[in-house]
Tab-separated table of C-alpha atoms and ligand atoms in Angstrom:
chain	number	residue	atom	x	y	z
A	1	MET	CA	-75.516	-73.769	-76.946
A	2	LEU	CA	-73.643	-70.299	-77.010
A	3	GLN	CA	-76.255	-68.685	-79.144
A	4	ASP	CA	-76.657	-64.986	-78.647
A	5	LYS	CA	-73.773	-65.291	-75.833
A	6	LYS	CA	-71.219	-62.209	-76.011
A	7	ILE	CA	-68.322	-63.757	-75.132
A	8	LEU	CA	-64.595	-61.191	-74.527
A	9	LEU	CA	-61.893	-63.411	-75.291
A	10	GLY	CA	-58.881	-62.453	-73.467
A	11	VAL	CA	-55.381	-63.780	-74.944
A	12	THR	CA	-52.189	-63.521	-74.107
A	13	GLY	CA	-48.638	-63.740	-74.784
A	14	GLY	CA	-47.459	-67.750	-74.589
A	15	ILE	CA	-47.422	-70.081	-77.536
A	16	ALA	CA	-50.543	-71.918	-76.645
A	17	ALA	CA	-51.942	-67.896	-77.987
A	18	TYR	CA	-52.144	-70.289	-81.784
A	19	LYS	CA	-54.618	-72.862	-79.571
A	20	SER	CA	-57.260	-69.524	-78.985
A	21	VAL	CA	-57.843	-69.003	-83.431
A	22	TYR	CA	-59.557	-72.546	-82.768
A	23	LEU	CA	-61.466	-71.700	-79.515
A	24	LEU	CA	-62.560	-68.009	-81.349
A	25	ARG	CA	-64.101	-70.487	-84.269
A	26	GLU	CA	-65.685	-72.938	-81.324
A	27	PHE	CA	-67.522	-69.984	-79.891
A	28	VAL	CA	-68.561	-68.736	-83.175
A	29	ARG	CA	-69.389	-72.096	-84.073
A	30	ARG	CA	-71.249	-72.543	-81.354
A	31	GLY	CA	-73.607	-68.873	-82.094
A	32	ALA	CA	-71.779	-66.437	-79.536
A	33	GLN	CA	-70.648	-63.125	-79.945
A	34	VAL	CA	-66.807	-62.636	-79.731
A	35	LYS	CA	-64.614	-59.820	-78.961
A	36	VAL	CA	-60.950	-60.704	-78.637
A	37	ILE	CA	-58.106	-58.484	-76.300
A	38	MET	CA	-54.974	-58.780	-76.726
A	39	THR	CA	-51.757	-58.485	-74.470
A	40	GLY	CA	-48.659	-56.801	-76.719
A	41	MET	CA	-46.847	-60.343	-76.303
A	42	ALA	CA	-49.764	-61.677	-77.414
A	43	GLN	CA	-49.220	-60.924	-80.880
A	44	GLN	CA	-45.598	-61.309	-81.238
A	45	PHE	CA	-47.660	-65.015	-81.019
A	46	VAL	CA	-50.041	-64.316	-83.483
A	47	GLY	CA	-51.459	-61.403	-85.711
A	48	PRO	CA	-54.519	-59.769	-84.155
A	49	LEU	CA	-55.567	-59.743	-87.903
A	50	THR	CA	-56.781	-63.362	-87.656
A	51	PHE	CA	-58.573	-62.900	-84.670
A	52	SER	CA	-60.047	-60.114	-86.006
A	53	ALA	CA	-61.138	-61.778	-89.517
A	54	LEU	CA	-62.869	-64.499	-87.677
A	55	SER	CA	-64.715	-62.450	-85.388
A	56	ARG	CA	-65.603	-59.978	-87.560
A	57	SER	CA	-65.014	-57.512	-85.255
A	58	PRO	CA	-61.881	-55.513	-84.183
A	59	VAL	CA	-58.921	-56.689	-82.109
A	60	PHE	CA	-58.562	-54.233	-79.208
A	61	THR	CA	-54.511	-53.886	-77.809
A	62	ASP	CA	-54.509	-51.128	-76.216
A	63	PHE	CA	-56.381	-48.174	-74.131
A	64	PHE	CA	-56.338	-46.351	-77.379
A	65	ASP	CA	-56.194	-46.547	-81.258
A	66	GLN	CA	-52.641	-45.328	-82.193
A	67	ASN	CA	-54.432	-44.367	-85.757
A	68	THR	CA	-57.854	-42.608	-85.216
A	69	GLY	CA	-56.532	-42.002	-81.292
A	70	GLN	CA	-60.226	-43.589	-80.060
A	71	TRP	CA	-59.935	-44.248	-76.939
A	72	HIS	CA	-60.914	-48.204	-75.893
A	73	SER	CA	-62.585	-48.352	-72.639
A	74	HIS	CA	-62.567	-51.593	-70.642
A	75	VAL	CA	-65.254	-50.720	-68.211
A	76	ASP	CA	-67.662	-50.600	-71.790
A	77	LEU	CA	-66.132	-54.230	-72.442
A	78	GLY	CA	-66.775	-55.699	-68.905
A	79	LEU	CA	-69.714	-54.297	-68.728
A	80	TRP	CA	-70.529	-55.723	-73.219
A	81	ALA	CA	-69.594	-59.053	-71.655
A	82	ASP	CA	-71.669	-62.557	-70.325
A	83	ALA	CA	-68.249	-64.041	-70.018
A	84	PHE	CA	-64.798	-63.010	-69.931
A	85	VAL	CA	-62.314	-65.954	-70.760
A	86	ILE	CA	-58.363	-65.690	-70.621
A	87	ALA	CA	-57.326	-68.676	-72.649
A	88	PRO	CA	-54.255	-68.870	-72.758
A	89	LEU	CA	-53.010	-67.482	-69.540
A	90	THR	CA	-49.548	-67.356	-69.182
A	91	ALA	CA	-47.985	-66.805	-65.540
A	92	ASN	CA	-47.194	-63.453	-65.481
A	93	SER	CA	-50.863	-62.366	-66.574
A	94	MET	CA	-52.106	-65.214	-63.773
A	95	ALA	CA	-49.806	-63.092	-61.063
A	96	LYS	CA	-50.899	-59.801	-62.321
A	97	MET	CA	-54.579	-60.581	-61.863
A	98	ALA	CA	-53.534	-61.551	-57.737
A	99	ILE	CA	-52.068	-58.805	-57.629
A	100	GLY	CA	-53.871	-56.422	-59.062
A	101	LEU	CA	-51.506	-54.896	-61.949
A	102	ALA	CA	-53.184	-53.368	-64.354
A	103	ASP	CA	-50.702	-52.660	-66.778
A	104	ASN	CA	-52.428	-53.216	-69.706
A	105	LEU	CA	-55.794	-53.499	-71.769
A	106	LEU	CA	-56.606	-57.064	-70.566
A	107	ILE	CA	-56.078	-56.924	-67.208
A	108	THR	CA	-57.430	-53.500	-67.189
A	109	THR	CA	-60.512	-55.348	-68.084
A	110	TYR	CA	-60.445	-58.068	-65.540
A	111	LEU	CA	-59.900	-55.747	-62.974
A	112	SER	CA	-63.530	-54.167	-64.274
A	113	ALA	CA	-65.462	-56.953	-65.497
A	114	ARG	CA	-68.952	-57.820	-63.538
A	115	CYS	CA	-69.218	-61.107	-65.418
A	116	PRO	CA	-68.178	-63.986	-64.497
A	117	VAL	CA	-64.071	-64.778	-65.737
A	118	PHE	CA	-63.088	-68.249	-67.102
A	119	VAL	CA	-59.212	-68.646	-67.561
A	120	ALA	CA	-57.213	-71.834	-68.783
A	121	PRO	CA	-53.460	-71.793	-68.284
A	122	ALA	CA	-50.675	-71.932	-69.878
A	123	MET	CA	-46.758	-72.371	-69.131
A	124	ASP	CA	-44.162	-75.328	-68.336
A	125	LEU	CA	-44.529	-77.987	-66.325
A	126	ASP	CA	-41.982	-76.963	-63.673
A	127	MET	CA	-43.138	-73.044	-64.099
A	128	TYR	CA	-46.873	-74.477	-63.288
A	129	ALA	CA	-45.962	-76.527	-60.776
A	130	HIS	CA	-44.120	-73.174	-58.952
A	131	PRO	CA	-45.344	-72.009	-55.691
A	132	SER	CA	-46.123	-68.647	-57.091
A	133	VAL	CA	-48.130	-70.195	-59.604
A	134	LYS	CA	-49.801	-72.754	-57.282
A	135	LYS	CA	-50.642	-69.506	-55.466
A	136	ASN	CA	-51.402	-66.958	-57.427
A	137	LEU	CA	-53.923	-69.503	-58.753
A	138	GLU	CA	-55.861	-69.973	-55.921
A	139	ILE	CA	-55.690	-66.358	-55.381
A	140	LEU	CA	-57.752	-66.456	-58.306
A	141	LEU	CA	-60.169	-69.569	-57.598
A	142	SER	CA	-60.678	-67.940	-53.705
A	143	ARG	CA	-62.044	-64.325	-55.642
A	144	GLY	CA	-64.382	-66.695	-57.997
A	145	VAL	CA	-62.543	-67.233	-60.846
A	146	HIS	CA	-63.268	-70.133	-62.742
A	147	VAL	CA	-59.734	-72.469	-63.916
A	148	ILE	CA	-59.987	-74.837	-66.840
A	149	GLU	CA	-56.577	-76.488	-65.672
A	150	ALA	CA	-53.926	-77.384	-67.839
A	151	GLY	CA	-53.958	-80.194	-69.439
A	152	GLU	CA	-50.482	-82.765	-69.434
A	153	GLY	CA	-48.672	-83.650	-72.200
A	154	GLU	CA	-46.472	-83.006	-74.707
A	155	LEU	CA	-45.191	-78.915	-74.113
A	156	ALA	CA	-43.190	-76.866	-77.056
A	157	SER	CA	-40.404	-76.717	-74.561
A	158	GLY	CA	-39.921	-80.686	-75.309
A	159	LEU	CA	-40.837	-81.389	-72.424
A	160	SER	CA	-43.373	-83.206	-70.908
A	161	GLY	CA	-45.713	-82.646	-67.767
A	162	LYS	CA	-48.872	-80.589	-66.765
A	163	GLY	CA	-49.273	-77.083	-68.583
A	164	ARG	CA	-50.489	-77.468	-71.566
A	165	MET	CA	-53.779	-75.259	-72.145
A	166	ALA	CA	-57.020	-77.331	-72.213
A	167	GLU	CA	-58.428	-78.420	-76.217
A	168	PRO	CA	-60.655	-75.605	-77.137
A	169	GLN	CA	-63.021	-78.199	-77.574
A	170	ASP	CA	-63.293	-78.473	-73.664
A	171	ILE	CA	-62.596	-74.642	-73.101
A	172	ALA	CA	-65.909	-73.967	-74.943
A	173	GLU	CA	-67.701	-77.252	-73.486
A	174	PHE	CA	-66.697	-75.968	-70.001
A	175	VAL	CA	-68.183	-72.442	-70.528
A	176	GLN	CA	-71.740	-73.799	-72.316
A	177	GLN	CA	-72.009	-76.402	-69.211
A	178	PHE	CA	-71.821	-72.722	-67.134
A	179	PHE	CA	-74.107	-71.053	-68.645
A	180	LEU	CA	-76.324	-74.512	-69.139
A	181	SER	CA	-76.224	-74.780	-65.290
A	182	SER	CA	-76.429	-71.522	-64.490
A	183	GLN	CA	-80.752	-71.800	-64.015
A	184	GLU	CA	-80.644	-74.826	-62.606
A	185	LEU	CA	-82.664	-73.664	-58.936
A	186	ALA	CA	-84.253	-71.352	-60.717
A	187	GLY	CA	-87.033	-70.503	-58.442
A	188	ARG	CA	-85.824	-72.349	-55.467
A	189	LYS	CA	-85.317	-71.472	-51.969
A	190	ALA	CA	-82.424	-72.674	-49.622
A	191	LEU	CA	-80.961	-71.798	-46.586
A	192	VAL	CA	-77.910	-71.772	-45.603
A	193	THR	CA	-76.065	-71.516	-42.244
A	194	ALA	CA	-72.372	-70.853	-42.144
A	195	GLY	CA	-69.692	-69.810	-40.002
A	196	PRO	CA	-69.213	-70.363	-35.832
A	197	THR	CA	-71.384	-69.100	-33.006
A	198	TYR	CA	-70.066	-67.561	-30.360
A	199	GLU	CA	-71.562	-68.241	-26.898
A	200	MET	CA	-71.310	-65.203	-24.608
A	201	ILE	CA	-69.770	-65.891	-21.423
A	202	ASP	CA	-70.131	-61.823	-20.609
A	203	PRO	CA	-70.783	-59.099	-22.462
A	204	VAL	CA	-66.755	-59.718	-23.656
A	205	ARG	CA	-65.446	-63.745	-23.458
A	206	PHE	CA	-66.765	-66.060	-25.630
A	207	ILE	CA	-67.155	-69.965	-26.216
A	208	GLY	CA	-66.943	-70.274	-29.727
A	209	ASN	CA	-64.305	-72.057	-32.605
A	210	PHE	CA	-62.400	-72.355	-35.687
A	211	SER	CA	-64.806	-72.179	-38.333
A	212	SER	CA	-64.290	-69.227	-40.908
A	213	GLY	CA	-67.412	-69.398	-42.557
A	214	LYS	CA	-65.834	-70.214	-46.015
A	215	MET	CA	-67.424	-73.452	-46.870
A	216	GLY	CA	-71.077	-71.963	-46.426
A	217	PHE	CA	-70.289	-68.822	-48.224
A	218	ALA	CA	-69.416	-71.253	-51.494
A	219	ILE	CA	-72.561	-73.198	-51.147
A	220	ALA	CA	-74.161	-69.859	-50.648
A	221	ARG	CA	-72.670	-68.569	-53.759
A	222	GLU	CA	-72.678	-71.477	-56.097
A	223	LEU	CA	-76.577	-72.522	-55.103
A	224	ALA	CA	-77.631	-68.816	-56.442
A	225	ARG	CA	-74.905	-68.582	-59.170
A	226	ARG	CA	-77.749	-71.446	-60.230
A	227	GLY	CA	-80.846	-69.529	-59.812
A	228	ALA	CA	-81.450	-70.071	-55.967
A	229	LYS	CA	-83.155	-67.613	-53.830
A	230	VAL	CA	-80.388	-67.910	-50.940
A	231	PHE	CA	-81.135	-67.050	-47.526
A	232	LEU	CA	-77.458	-67.563	-46.064
A	233	VAL	CA	-77.480	-67.194	-42.036
A	234	SER	CA	-74.495	-66.998	-40.303
A	235	GLY	CA	-72.380	-66.661	-37.413
A	236	PRO	CA	-68.593	-63.845	-36.793
A	237	THR	CA	-67.321	-63.943	-40.321
A	238	ALA	CA	-65.294	-61.772	-41.939
A	239	LEU	CA	-66.293	-62.281	-44.901
A	240	THR	CA	-69.185	-60.584	-46.499
A	241	THR	CA	-71.261	-60.990	-49.775
A	242	ASP	CA	-73.382	-58.816	-51.882
A	243	GLU	CA	-74.568	-60.880	-54.617
A	244	PRO	CA	-78.661	-59.813	-55.640
A	245	ASN	CA	-79.658	-63.562	-54.373
A	246	ILE	CA	-78.225	-64.473	-51.227
A	247	GLU	CA	-79.990	-62.845	-48.059
A	248	LEU	CA	-77.154	-62.446	-45.260
A	249	ILE	CA	-78.333	-62.458	-41.937
A	250	ARG	CA	-76.163	-62.593	-39.204
A	251	VAL	CA	-76.074	-63.399	-35.979
A	252	THR	CA	-74.299	-64.319	-32.875
A	253	SER	CA	-75.187	-67.071	-30.780
A	254	ALA	CA	-76.851	-70.492	-31.673
A	255	GLN	CA	-79.811	-70.047	-30.085
A	256	GLU	CA	-80.287	-66.797	-32.622
A	257	MET	CA	-79.084	-69.066	-35.685
A	258	TYR	CA	-81.905	-71.444	-34.335
A	259	SER	CA	-84.761	-68.802	-34.179
A	260	HIS	CA	-84.078	-68.536	-37.764
A	261	ALA	CA	-83.597	-71.634	-39.060
A	262	GLN	CA	-86.880	-72.841	-38.126
A	263	LYS	CA	-88.428	-69.432	-38.925
A	264	ILE	CA	-86.831	-69.943	-43.413
A	265	PHE	CA	-86.961	-73.454	-43.188
A	266	PRO	CA	-90.826	-74.092	-44.123
A	267	GLN	CA	-90.493	-71.266	-47.014
A	268	VAL	CA	-87.866	-73.262	-48.570
A	269	ASP	CA	-86.618	-75.987	-50.874
A	270	MET	CA	-83.558	-77.181	-49.067
A	271	ALA	CA	-81.151	-76.301	-46.538
A	272	ILE	CA	-77.502	-76.872	-46.312
A	273	LEU	CA	-76.268	-76.517	-42.639
A	274	ALA	CA	-72.725	-76.269	-43.127
A	275	ALA	CA	-72.463	-73.990	-39.546
A	276	ALA	CA	-69.968	-75.252	-36.654
A	277	VAL	CA	-73.231	-74.401	-33.888
A	278	ALA	CA	-71.722	-74.838	-30.403
A	279	ASP	CA	-73.290	-77.426	-28.993
A	280	TYR	CA	-72.911	-75.951	-25.265
A	281	ARG	CA	-73.748	-72.380	-23.938
A	282	PRO	CA	-72.493	-70.911	-20.311
A	283	ALA	CA	-76.611	-70.908	-18.702
A	284	GLU	CA	-76.324	-67.849	-17.946
A	285	GLN	CA	-74.232	-64.937	-19.123
A	286	ALA	CA	-72.695	-61.878	-16.457
A	287	GLN	CA	-74.226	-58.702	-17.518
A	288	THR	CA	-71.099	-56.767	-16.686
A	289	LYS	CA	-67.349	-58.649	-17.334
A	290	ILE	CA	-66.684	-61.177	-14.954
A	291	LYS	CA	-63.353	-60.001	-12.361
A	292	LYS	CA	-60.430	-62.190	-11.859
A	293	SER	CA	-60.514	-63.793	-8.105
A	294	ASP	CA	-58.528	-66.351	-5.873
A	295	GLN	CA	-60.697	-68.569	-6.961
A	296	ASP	CA	-61.330	-70.731	-9.937
A	297	LEU	CA	-64.093	-70.055	-12.723
A	298	VAL	CA	-66.533	-73.063	-12.677
A	299	ILE	CA	-68.490	-71.882	-15.738
A	300	HIS	CA	-71.787	-74.308	-16.029
A	301	LEU	CA	-73.088	-74.783	-19.607
A	302	VAL	CA	-76.459	-76.115	-20.799
A	303	LYS	CA	-77.160	-77.630	-24.388
A	304	ASN	CA	-77.792	-75.786	-27.501
A	305	PRO	CA	-80.608	-76.771	-29.405
A	306	ASP	CA	-79.325	-79.262	-32.493
A	307	ILE	CA	-80.196	-77.293	-35.715
A	308	ALA	CA	-80.035	-80.078	-37.815
A	309	ALA	CA	-82.151	-82.319	-35.705
A	310	SER	CA	-85.150	-79.340	-35.392
A	311	LEU	CA	-85.295	-79.179	-38.888
A	312	GLY	CA	-85.023	-83.270	-39.587
A	313	LYS	CA	-88.375	-83.456	-37.365
A	314	ILE	CA	-89.854	-81.479	-39.348
A	315	LYS	CA	-88.438	-81.845	-43.240
A	316	ARG	CA	-91.248	-81.931	-45.471
A	317	SER	CA	-91.122	-84.675	-48.292
A	318	ASP	CA	-90.694	-82.090	-51.068
A	319	GLN	CA	-87.778	-80.880	-49.094
A	320	LEU	CA	-83.912	-81.732	-48.881
A	321	LEU	CA	-81.573	-81.402	-46.113
A	322	VAL	CA	-77.909	-81.885	-45.947
A	323	GLY	CA	-75.275	-81.797	-43.024
A	324	PHE	CA	-71.671	-81.939	-42.685
A	325	ALA	CA	-69.099	-83.578	-40.140
A	326	LEU	CA	-66.240	-82.567	-39.518
A	327	GLU	CA	-64.424	-85.491	-37.604
A	328	THR	CA	-61.171	-86.947	-36.314
A	329	ASP	CA	-61.883	-90.406	-35.826
A	330	ASN	CA	-64.187	-93.220	-36.283
A	331	GLU	CA	-65.527	-90.919	-39.387
A	332	LEU	CA	-68.007	-92.751	-41.412
A	333	ARG	CA	-69.167	-94.942	-38.152
A	334	ASN	CA	-70.185	-91.345	-37.071
A	335	ALA	CA	-71.400	-89.665	-39.791
A	336	ARG	CA	-73.721	-92.896	-40.613
A	337	GLU	CA	-75.102	-92.151	-37.035
A	338	LYS	CA	-75.596	-88.358	-37.615
A	339	ILE	CA	-77.977	-88.494	-41.001
A	340	GLN	CA	-80.018	-91.431	-39.171
A	341	LYS	CA	-80.387	-88.994	-36.199
A	342	LYS	CA	-80.471	-85.764	-38.172
A	343	ASN	CA	-83.117	-86.666	-41.035
A	344	PHE	CA	-80.110	-85.459	-43.385
A	345	ASP	CA	-80.921	-86.761	-47.510
A	346	PHE	CA	-76.672	-86.658	-47.212
A	347	ILE	CA	-73.857	-86.036	-45.133
A	348	VAL	CA	-70.697	-84.366	-46.536
A	349	LEU	CA	-67.994	-85.531	-44.232
A	350	ASN	CA	-64.344	-84.131	-44.387
A	351	SER	CA	-61.895	-85.611	-41.511
A	352	LEU	CA	-59.682	-83.474	-39.228
A	353	ARG	CA	-57.591	-86.157	-40.517
A	354	ASP	CA	-56.579	-85.077	-44.538
A	355	LYS	CA	-54.512	-81.892	-44.813
A	356	GLY	CA	-55.773	-78.954	-46.136
A	357	ALA	CA	-59.198	-79.972	-45.149
A	358	GLY	CA	-61.153	-78.391	-42.047
A	359	PHE	CA	-60.750	-74.823	-40.428
A	360	GLY	CA	-59.274	-71.705	-42.384
A	361	VAL	CA	-57.840	-73.002	-45.273
A	362	ASP	CA	-59.547	-73.103	-48.416
A	363	THR	CA	-59.404	-76.176	-49.601
A	364	ASN	CA	-61.391	-79.302	-48.226
A	365	LYS	CA	-61.405	-83.217	-48.524
A	366	VAL	CA	-65.134	-84.502	-48.570
A	367	THR	CA	-66.896	-87.381	-48.880
A	368	PHE	CA	-70.733	-87.593	-49.040
A	369	VAL	CA	-72.512	-90.283	-47.517
A	370	PHE	CA	-75.916	-90.986	-48.609
A	371	PRO	CA	-79.034	-92.864	-46.507
A	372	SER	CA	-77.976	-96.260	-48.140
A	373	GLY	CA	-74.986	-96.152	-47.080
A	374	GLU	CA	-73.277	-95.311	-50.398
A	375	GLN	CA	-70.194	-93.226	-50.128
A	376	LYS	CA	-68.438	-91.021	-52.907
A	377	ALA	CA	-64.925	-90.020	-52.016
A	378	PHE	CA	-63.671	-86.659	-53.657
A	379	PRO	CA	-59.928	-85.393	-53.833
A	380	LEU	CA	-58.699	-82.576	-51.970
A	381	LYS	CA	-60.502	-79.521	-54.108
A	382	THR	CA	-60.966	-75.897	-53.583
A	383	LYS	CA	-64.001	-74.894	-51.423
A	384	ALA	CA	-65.327	-73.443	-54.416
A	385	GLN	CA	-64.997	-76.573	-55.906
A	386	VAL	CA	-66.712	-78.553	-53.340
A	387	ALA	CA	-69.789	-76.310	-53.325
A	388	GLN	CA	-69.583	-76.638	-56.757
A	389	ASP	CA	-70.114	-80.629	-56.131
A	390	ILE	CA	-72.577	-80.413	-53.187
A	391	VAL	CA	-74.729	-78.264	-55.228
A	392	THR	CA	-74.557	-80.665	-58.176
A	393	GLN	CA	-75.488	-83.715	-56.322
A	394	ILE	CA	-78.301	-81.512	-54.936
A	395	VAL	CA	-79.394	-80.796	-58.392
A	396	LYS	CA	-78.938	-84.767	-58.911
A	397	ILE	CA	-81.696	-85.889	-56.079
A	398	THR	CA	-84.023	-82.859	-57.543
A	399	ASN	CA	-84.419	-83.789	-60.908
A	400	GLU	CA	-84.278	-88.109	-59.430
A	401	SER	CA	-87.676	-86.726	-57.334
A	402	ARG	CA	-88.829	-85.206	-59.715
B	501	LIG	N1	-75.389	-78.849	-36.446
B	501	LIG	C1	-76.310	-77.538	-36.102
B	501	LIG	N2	-76.803	-77.078	-34.509
B	501	LIG	C2	-75.826	-77.951	-34.231
B	501	LIG	C3	-74.429	-78.280	-33.128
B	501	LIG	C4	-74.795	-79.286	-35.375
B	501	LIG	O1	-77.855	-77.409	-37.060
B	501	LIG	N3	-76.234	-77.515	-32.194
B	501	LIG	C5	-75.513	-79.505	-37.368
B	501	LIG	C6	-73.823	-78.818	-38.598
B	501	LIG	O2	-74.248	-77.324	-38.878
B	501	LIG	C7	-73.797	-80.075	-39.120
B	501	LIG	C8	-74.327	-81.156	-38.544
B	501	LIG	O3	-75.191	-80.601	-37.865
B	501	LIG	O4	-74.319	-79.776	-40.109
B	501	LIG	C9	-73.218	-81.903	-38.018
B	501	LIG	O5	-72.858	-81.408	-36.565
B	501	LIG	P1	-71.714	-81.911	-35.368
B	501	LIG	O6	-71.099	-80.603	-34.572
B	501	LIG	O7	-70.567	-82.337	-36.277
B	501	LIG	O8	-72.298	-83.139	-34.710
B	501	LIG	P2	-73.417	-83.127	-33.770
B	501	LIG	O9	-74.566	-84.291	-33.791
B	501	LIG	O10	-72.892	-82.562	-32.478
B	501	LIG	O11	-71.570	-84.096	-33.065
B	501	LIG	P3	-70.409	-84.194	-32.095
B	501	LIG	O12	-69.909	-82.403	-31.743
B	501	LIG	O13	-70.635	-85.235	-31.583
B	501	LIG	O14	-69.729	-84.404	-33.099
């Protein structure tokens, strides 16, 4: 249940605001303490008194109370909450969240909140399908906001389609599951590799690849969210993380990544290898910048260590090893070969042939392939959601082998 959890319920101005009354009751029924923030427009749909009576707490509607002159601190509200649930979230408030437009107490509180944030969008079907709304939702997802997707059905406009706010019970269940899963990996340790590797040719040039590191970072975050201590060994990326449960170790080359992975692996319960490691490096690295000449330049490449295969060789029966395969053709056959060669417990296969999968983008379309040959295919999802699926699978295997 949600016993003793402190939930801040944000209500923005859509007709689904009436359903938030039921959501509040659902949270209270599950044992949560609830405080409510409403935008000006939300109060046009439902009066604050209804929320105040049901939450047994004053409703926050502005930065200060007009009658008493009392200041409501958005920082204190954000710090008080274990979760901030914004339901319904209108297209307007979603856009403000995406760009950080702090013109009311609700959005300002969102910007200063440190707790997990959940949103349940609600709008008409054409608005929900609009590219700007889709983009804003993607931005929120990429920043770690948990989106409880709108459902399909009859809408207040009389039209029918996707845009109905999720049912109050489903929203409460989603939040409850979030808290339940947050300790699933408590006491566990994980190694994650991420990003590309750069293999230096001379002090200013390298051989690299387009990996952004987004998938590996998303996995590290999800493992940490569920209570694991994570060692994230990352090649050069623009990404960073300040989560206390993640120790970020930045490396440049495959050899450096290899030596850190070798050192860390014996202490961890699992390793997820999302890095796009360069298979070859220049045999020699010039100490000074190579000058051009009239001749062609030939660079002799030697093989890099295979981090995955080396960990597969020393893997204990109580450890789990998960690999990635990015393929352009013969996907399943290649994935199966890699599982065997590298001793993976399962492999996350993505094909460059799938639109929305691969380097740089925020989405991915994956299939899990298991040593038995069994496969689990997923639709196109955000990398954060793919990370959730991967970690859920890891938890499942860990629980089964107990
Ligand atoms: N990997 C690794 N070390 C390497 C190469 C790959 O740890 N030197 C890991 C990757 O992180 C990934 C998996 O192995 O989890 C598969 O990588 P991939 O490059 O697709 O496989 P390769 O075996 O290198 O085969 P190929 O490049 O021929 O597809």
